[in-house]
PDB file of C-alpha atoms and ligand atoms in Angstrom:
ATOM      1  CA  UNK A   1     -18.520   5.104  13.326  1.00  0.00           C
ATOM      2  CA  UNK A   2     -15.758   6.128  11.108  1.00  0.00           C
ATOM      3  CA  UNK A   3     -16.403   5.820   7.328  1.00  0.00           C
ATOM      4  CA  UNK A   4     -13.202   6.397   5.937  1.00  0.00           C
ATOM      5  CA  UNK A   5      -9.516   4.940   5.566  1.00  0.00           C
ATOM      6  CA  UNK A   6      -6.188   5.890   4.019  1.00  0.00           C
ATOM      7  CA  UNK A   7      -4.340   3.049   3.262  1.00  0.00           C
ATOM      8  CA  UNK A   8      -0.908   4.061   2.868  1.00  0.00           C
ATOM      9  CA  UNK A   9       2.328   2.277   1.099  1.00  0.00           C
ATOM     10  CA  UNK A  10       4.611   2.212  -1.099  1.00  0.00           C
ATOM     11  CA  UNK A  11       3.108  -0.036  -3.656  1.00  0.00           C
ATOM     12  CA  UNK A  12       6.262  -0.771  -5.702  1.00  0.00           C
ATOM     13  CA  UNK A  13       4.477  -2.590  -7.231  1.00  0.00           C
ATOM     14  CA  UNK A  14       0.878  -3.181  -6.514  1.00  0.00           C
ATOM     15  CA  UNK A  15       0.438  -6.593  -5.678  1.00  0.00           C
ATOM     16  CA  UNK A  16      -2.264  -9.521  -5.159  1.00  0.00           C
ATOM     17  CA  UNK A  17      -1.389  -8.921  -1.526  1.00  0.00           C
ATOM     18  CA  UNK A  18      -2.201  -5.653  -1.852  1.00  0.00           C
ATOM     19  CA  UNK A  19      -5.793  -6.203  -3.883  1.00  0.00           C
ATOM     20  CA  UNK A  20      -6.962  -8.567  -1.152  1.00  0.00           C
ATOM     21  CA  UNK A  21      -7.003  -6.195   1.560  1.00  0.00           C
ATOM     22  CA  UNK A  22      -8.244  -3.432  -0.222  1.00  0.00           C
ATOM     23  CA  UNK A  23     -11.168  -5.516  -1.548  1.00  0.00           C
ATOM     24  CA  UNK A  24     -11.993  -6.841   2.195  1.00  0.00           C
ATOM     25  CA  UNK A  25     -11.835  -3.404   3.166  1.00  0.00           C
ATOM     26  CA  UNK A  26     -14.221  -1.949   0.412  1.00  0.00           C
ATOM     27  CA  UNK A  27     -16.498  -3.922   2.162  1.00  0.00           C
ATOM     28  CA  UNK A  28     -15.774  -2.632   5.708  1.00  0.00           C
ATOM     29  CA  UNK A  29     -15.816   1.046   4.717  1.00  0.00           C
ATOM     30  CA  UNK A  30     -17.584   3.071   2.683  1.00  0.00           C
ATOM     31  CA  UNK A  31     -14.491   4.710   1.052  1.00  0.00           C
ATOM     32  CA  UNK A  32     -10.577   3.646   1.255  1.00  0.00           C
ATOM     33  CA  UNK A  33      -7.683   5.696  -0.394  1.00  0.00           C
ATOM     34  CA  UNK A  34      -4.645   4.111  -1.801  1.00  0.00           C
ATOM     35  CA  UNK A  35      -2.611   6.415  -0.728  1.00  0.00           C
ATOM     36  CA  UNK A  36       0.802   5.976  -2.881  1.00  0.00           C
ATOM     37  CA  UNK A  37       4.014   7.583  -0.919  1.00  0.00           C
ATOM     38  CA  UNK A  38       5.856   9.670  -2.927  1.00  0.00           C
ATOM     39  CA  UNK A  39       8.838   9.806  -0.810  1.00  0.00           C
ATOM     40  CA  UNK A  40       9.813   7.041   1.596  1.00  0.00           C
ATOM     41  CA  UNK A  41      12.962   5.481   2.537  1.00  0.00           C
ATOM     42  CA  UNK A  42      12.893   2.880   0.187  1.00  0.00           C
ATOM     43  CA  UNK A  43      14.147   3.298  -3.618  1.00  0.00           C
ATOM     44  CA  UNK A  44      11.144   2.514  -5.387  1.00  0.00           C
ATOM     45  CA  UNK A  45      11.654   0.672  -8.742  1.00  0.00           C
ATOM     46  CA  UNK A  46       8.432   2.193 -10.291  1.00  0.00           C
ATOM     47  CA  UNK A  47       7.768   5.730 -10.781  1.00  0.00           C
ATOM     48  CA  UNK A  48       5.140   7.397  -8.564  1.00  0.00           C
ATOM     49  CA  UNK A  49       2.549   7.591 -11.384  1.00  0.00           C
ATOM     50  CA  UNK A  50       3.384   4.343 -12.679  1.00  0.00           C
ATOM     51  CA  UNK A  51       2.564   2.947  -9.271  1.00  0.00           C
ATOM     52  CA  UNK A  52      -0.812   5.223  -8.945  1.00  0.00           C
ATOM     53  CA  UNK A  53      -1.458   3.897 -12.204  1.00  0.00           C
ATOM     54  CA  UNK A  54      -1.087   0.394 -11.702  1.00  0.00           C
ATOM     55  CA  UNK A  55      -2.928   1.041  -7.884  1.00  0.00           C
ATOM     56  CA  UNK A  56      -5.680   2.408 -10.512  1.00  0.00           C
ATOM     57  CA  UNK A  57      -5.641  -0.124 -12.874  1.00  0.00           C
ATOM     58  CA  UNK A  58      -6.229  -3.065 -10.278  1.00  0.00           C
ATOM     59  CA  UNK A  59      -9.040  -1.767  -8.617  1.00  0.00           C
ATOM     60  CA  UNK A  60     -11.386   0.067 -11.028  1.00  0.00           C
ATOM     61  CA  UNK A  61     -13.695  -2.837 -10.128  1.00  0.00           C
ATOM     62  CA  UNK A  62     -14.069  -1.431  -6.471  1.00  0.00           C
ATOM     63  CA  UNK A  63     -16.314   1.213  -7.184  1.00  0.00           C
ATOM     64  CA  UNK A  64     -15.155   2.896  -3.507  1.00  0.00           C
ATOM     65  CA  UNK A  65     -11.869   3.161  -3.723  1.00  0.00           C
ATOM     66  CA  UNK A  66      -9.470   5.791  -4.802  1.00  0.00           C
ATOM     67  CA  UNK A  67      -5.504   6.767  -5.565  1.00  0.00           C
ATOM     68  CA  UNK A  68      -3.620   9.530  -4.945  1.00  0.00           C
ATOM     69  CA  UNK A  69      -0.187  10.477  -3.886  1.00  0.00           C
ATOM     70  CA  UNK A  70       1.302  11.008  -0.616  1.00  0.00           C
ATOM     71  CA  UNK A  71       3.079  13.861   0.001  1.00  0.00           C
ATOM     72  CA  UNK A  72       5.045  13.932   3.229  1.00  0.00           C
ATOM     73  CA  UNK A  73       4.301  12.703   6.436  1.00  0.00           C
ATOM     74  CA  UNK A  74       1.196  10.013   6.278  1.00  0.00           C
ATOM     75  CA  UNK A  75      -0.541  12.035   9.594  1.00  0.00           C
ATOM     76  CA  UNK A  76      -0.329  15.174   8.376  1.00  0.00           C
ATOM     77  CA  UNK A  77      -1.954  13.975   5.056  1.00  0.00           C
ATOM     78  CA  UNK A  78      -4.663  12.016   6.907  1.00  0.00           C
ATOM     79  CA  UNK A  79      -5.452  15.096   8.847  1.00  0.00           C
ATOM     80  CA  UNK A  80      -5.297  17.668   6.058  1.00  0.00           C
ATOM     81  CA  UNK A  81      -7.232  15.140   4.355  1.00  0.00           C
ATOM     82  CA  UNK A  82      -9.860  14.476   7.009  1.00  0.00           C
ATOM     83  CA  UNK A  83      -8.944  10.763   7.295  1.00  0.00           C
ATOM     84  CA  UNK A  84      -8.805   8.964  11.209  1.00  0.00           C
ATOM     85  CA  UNK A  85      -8.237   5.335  10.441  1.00  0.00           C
ATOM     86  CA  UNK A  86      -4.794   4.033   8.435  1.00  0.00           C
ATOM     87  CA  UNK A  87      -5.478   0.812   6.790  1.00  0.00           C
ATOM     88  CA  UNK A  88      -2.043  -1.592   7.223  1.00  0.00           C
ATOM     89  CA  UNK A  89      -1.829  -5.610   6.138  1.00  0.00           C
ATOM     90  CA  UNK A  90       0.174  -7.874   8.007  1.00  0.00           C
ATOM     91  CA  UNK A  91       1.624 -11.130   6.866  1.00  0.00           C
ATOM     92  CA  UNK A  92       3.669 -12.492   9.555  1.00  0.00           C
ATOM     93  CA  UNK A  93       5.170 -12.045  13.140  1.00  0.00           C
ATOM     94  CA  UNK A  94       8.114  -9.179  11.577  1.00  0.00           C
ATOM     95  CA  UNK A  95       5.121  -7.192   9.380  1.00  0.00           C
ATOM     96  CA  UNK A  96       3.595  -7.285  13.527  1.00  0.00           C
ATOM     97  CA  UNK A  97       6.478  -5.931  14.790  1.00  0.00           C
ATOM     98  CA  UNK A  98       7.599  -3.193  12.619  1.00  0.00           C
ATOM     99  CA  UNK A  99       3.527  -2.279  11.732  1.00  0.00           C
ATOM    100  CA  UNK A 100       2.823  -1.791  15.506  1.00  0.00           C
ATOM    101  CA  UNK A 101       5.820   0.700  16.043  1.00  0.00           C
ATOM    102  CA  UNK A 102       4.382   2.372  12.996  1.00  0.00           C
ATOM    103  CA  UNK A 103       1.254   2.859  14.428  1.00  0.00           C
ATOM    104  CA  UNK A 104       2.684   3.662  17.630  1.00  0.00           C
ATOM    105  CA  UNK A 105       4.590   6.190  16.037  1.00  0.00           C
ATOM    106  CA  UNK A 106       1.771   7.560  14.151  1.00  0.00           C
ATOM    107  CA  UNK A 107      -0.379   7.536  17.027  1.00  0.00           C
ATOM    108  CA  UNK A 108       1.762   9.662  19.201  1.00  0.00           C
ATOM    109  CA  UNK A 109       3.040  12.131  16.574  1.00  0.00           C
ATOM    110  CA  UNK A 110      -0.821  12.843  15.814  1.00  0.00           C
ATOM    111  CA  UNK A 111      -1.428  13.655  19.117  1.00  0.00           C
ATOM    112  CA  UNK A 112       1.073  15.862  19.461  1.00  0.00           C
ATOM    113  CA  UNK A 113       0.800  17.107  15.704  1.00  0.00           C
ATOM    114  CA  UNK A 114      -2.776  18.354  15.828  1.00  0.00           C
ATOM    115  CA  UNK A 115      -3.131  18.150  19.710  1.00  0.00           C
ATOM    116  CA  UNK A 116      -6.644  16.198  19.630  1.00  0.00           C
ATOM    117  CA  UNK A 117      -8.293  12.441  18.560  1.00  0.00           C
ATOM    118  CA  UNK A 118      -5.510  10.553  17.506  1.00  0.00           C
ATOM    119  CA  UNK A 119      -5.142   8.816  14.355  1.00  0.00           C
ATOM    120  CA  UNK A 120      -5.890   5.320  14.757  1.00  0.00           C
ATOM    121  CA  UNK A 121      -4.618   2.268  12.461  1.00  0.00           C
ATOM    122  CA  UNK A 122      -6.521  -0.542  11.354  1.00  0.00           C
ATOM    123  CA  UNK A 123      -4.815  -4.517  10.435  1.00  0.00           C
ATOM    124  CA  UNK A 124      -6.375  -6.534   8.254  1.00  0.00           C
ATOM    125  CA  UNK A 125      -4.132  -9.878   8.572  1.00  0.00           C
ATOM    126  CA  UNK A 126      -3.745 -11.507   5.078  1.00  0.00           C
ATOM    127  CA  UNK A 127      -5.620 -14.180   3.584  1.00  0.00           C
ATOM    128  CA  UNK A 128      -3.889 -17.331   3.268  1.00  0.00           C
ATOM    129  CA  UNK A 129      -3.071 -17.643   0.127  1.00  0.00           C
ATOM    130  CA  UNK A 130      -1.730 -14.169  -0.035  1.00  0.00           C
ATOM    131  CA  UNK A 131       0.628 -14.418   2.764  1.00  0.00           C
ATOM    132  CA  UNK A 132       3.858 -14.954   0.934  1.00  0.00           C
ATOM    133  CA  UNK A 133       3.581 -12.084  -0.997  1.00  0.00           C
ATOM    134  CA  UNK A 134       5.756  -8.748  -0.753  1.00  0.00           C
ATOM    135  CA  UNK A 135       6.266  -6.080  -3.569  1.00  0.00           C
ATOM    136  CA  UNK A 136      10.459  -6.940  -3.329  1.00  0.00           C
ATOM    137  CA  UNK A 137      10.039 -10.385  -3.899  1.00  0.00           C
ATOM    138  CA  UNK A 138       8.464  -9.678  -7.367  1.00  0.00           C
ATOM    139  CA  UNK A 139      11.388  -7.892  -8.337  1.00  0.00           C
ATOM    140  CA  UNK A 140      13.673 -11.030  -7.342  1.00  0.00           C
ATOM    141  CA  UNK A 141      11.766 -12.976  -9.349  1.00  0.00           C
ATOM    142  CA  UNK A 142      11.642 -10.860 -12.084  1.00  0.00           C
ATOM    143  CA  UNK A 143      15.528 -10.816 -11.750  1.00  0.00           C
ATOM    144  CA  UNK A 144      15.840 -14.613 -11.475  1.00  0.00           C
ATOM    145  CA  UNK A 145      13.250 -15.463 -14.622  1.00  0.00           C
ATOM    146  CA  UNK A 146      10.799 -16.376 -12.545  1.00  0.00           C
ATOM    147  CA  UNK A 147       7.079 -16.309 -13.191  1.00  0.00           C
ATOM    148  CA  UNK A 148       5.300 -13.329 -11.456  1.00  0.00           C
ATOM    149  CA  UNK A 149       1.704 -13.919 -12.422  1.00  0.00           C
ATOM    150  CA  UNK A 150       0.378 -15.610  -9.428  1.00  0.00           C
ATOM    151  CA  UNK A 151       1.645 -12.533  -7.506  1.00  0.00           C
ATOM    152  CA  UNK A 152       0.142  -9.552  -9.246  1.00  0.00           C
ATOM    153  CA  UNK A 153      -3.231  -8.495 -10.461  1.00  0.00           C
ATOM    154  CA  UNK A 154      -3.216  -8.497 -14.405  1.00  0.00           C
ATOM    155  CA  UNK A 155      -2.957  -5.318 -15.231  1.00  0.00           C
ATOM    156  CA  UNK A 156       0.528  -5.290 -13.536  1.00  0.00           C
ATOM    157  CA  UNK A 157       1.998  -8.376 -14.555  1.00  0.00           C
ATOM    158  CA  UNK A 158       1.344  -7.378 -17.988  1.00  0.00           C
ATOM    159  CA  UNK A 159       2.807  -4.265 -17.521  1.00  0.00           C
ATOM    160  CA  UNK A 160       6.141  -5.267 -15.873  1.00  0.00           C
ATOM    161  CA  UNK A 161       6.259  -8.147 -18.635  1.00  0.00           C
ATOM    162  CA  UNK A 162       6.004  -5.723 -21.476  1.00  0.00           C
ATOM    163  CA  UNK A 163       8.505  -3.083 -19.857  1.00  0.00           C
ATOM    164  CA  UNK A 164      10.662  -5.838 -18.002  1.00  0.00           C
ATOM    165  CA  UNK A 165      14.071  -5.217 -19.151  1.00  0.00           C
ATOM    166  CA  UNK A 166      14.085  -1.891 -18.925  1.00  0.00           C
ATOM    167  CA  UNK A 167      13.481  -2.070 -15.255  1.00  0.00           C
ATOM    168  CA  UNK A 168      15.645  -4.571 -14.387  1.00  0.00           C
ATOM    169  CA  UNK A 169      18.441  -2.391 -16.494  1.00  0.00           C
ATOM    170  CA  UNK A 170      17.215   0.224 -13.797  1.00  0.00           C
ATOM    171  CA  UNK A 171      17.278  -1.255 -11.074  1.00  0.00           C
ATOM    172  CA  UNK A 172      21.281  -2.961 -11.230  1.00  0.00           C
TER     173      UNK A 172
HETATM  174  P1  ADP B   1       5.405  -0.190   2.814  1.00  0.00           P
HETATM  175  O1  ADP B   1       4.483   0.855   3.345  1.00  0.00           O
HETATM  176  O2  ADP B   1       6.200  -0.869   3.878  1.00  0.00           O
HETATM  177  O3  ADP B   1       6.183   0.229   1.617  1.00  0.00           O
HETATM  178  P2  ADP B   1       3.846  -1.828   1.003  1.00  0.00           P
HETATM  179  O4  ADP B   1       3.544  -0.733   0.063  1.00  0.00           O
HETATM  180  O5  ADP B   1       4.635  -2.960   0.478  1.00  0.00           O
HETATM  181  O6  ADP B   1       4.449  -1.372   2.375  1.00  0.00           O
HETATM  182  O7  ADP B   1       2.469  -2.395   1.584  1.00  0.00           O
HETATM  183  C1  ADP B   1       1.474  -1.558   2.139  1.00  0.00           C
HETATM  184  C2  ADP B   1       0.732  -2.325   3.207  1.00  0.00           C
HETATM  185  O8  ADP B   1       0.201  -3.536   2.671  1.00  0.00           O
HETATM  186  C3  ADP B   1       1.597  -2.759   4.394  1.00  0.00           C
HETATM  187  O9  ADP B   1       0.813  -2.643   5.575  1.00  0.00           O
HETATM  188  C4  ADP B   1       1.908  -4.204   4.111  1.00  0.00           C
HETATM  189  O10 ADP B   1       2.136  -4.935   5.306  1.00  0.00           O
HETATM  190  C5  ADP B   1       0.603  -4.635   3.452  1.00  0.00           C
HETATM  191  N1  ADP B   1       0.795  -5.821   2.628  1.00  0.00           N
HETATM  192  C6  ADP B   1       1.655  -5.980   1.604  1.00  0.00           C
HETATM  193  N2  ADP B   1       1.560  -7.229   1.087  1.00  0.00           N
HETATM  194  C7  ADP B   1       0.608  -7.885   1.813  1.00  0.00           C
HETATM  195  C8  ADP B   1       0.056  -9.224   1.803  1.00  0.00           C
HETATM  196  N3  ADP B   1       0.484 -10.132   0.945  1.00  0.00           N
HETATM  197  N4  ADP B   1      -0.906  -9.512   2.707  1.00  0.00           N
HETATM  198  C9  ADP B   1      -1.313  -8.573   3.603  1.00  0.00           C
HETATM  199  N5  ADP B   1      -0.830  -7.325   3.685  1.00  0.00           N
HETATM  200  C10 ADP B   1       0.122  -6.968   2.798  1.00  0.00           C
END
């Protein structure tokens, strides 16, 4: 049985979304990386170590996870790394669609890649009460004036509330 994942993401920023599937999965394997992309398609808002930081921050309760950056492709990191299960959430029916090309993607390009076992990913589908929660939305709010505690752990929301404007300054 494997004993390892690499959960893989952007993070931008580390949400209660986020913290619910890493806690489920703490108790699934017997370690799980964060593993924070460095560079992605999307224009993060955060810095990479402010978002291994605030990855850090939330879960020093889970005594088996860890953080670290991803460099490149996710495969090649999960094979230099020794990692055979990805870790991915899914919220709704468009998460399903784009997560199982993903993993169709990543699937193949292993294969081919490192020409043996394949790297396979693992859903967890979100809890409830989690499931309207994506890392862009907090940045709407933010825009708007809204209130972004029920959507982050505390260590972030405090964060983002102490550096808000500067961010927002950023991000226009
Ligand atoms: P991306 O890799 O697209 O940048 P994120 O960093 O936002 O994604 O999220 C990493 C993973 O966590 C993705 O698989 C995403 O679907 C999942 N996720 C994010 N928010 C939630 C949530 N509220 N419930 C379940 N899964 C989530």
């Amino acid at each position: 049985m494997e004993k390892r994942a690499l959960y893989p993401g952007s993070f931008d920023p580390f949400t209660l979304g986020h913290l619910d599937i890493i806690s489920r999965a703490s108790a699934i394997f017997h370690e799980v990386r964060i593993g924070v992309a460095t560079n992605n398609k999307k224009t993060n808002i955060l810095s990479l170590d402010e978002r291994i930081d605030l990855a850090k921050k939330s879960t020093e309760h889970l005594k088996n996870i860890d953080v670290a950056p991803i460099d490149g492709l996710v495969i090649d990191y999960a094979k230099k790394n020794d990692y055979k299960v990805l870790l991915r959430g899914i919220r709704a029916a468009n998460d399903f669609e784009q997560e199982l090309e993903m993993s169709q993607i990543n699937r193949a390009l292993s294969l081919k890649r490192h020409d043996e076992d394949p790297i396979e990913t693992i859903f967890l589908m979100t809890s409830p009460e989690y499931s309207f929660i994506r890392a862009s939305r907090v940045w709407e709010l933010l825009n708007l004036g809204g209130d972004i505690t029920s959507l982050l752990p505390k260590a972030v929301s405090s964060y983002l509330e102490e550096k808000n404007i500067g961010y927002l300054q950023e991000a226009r």
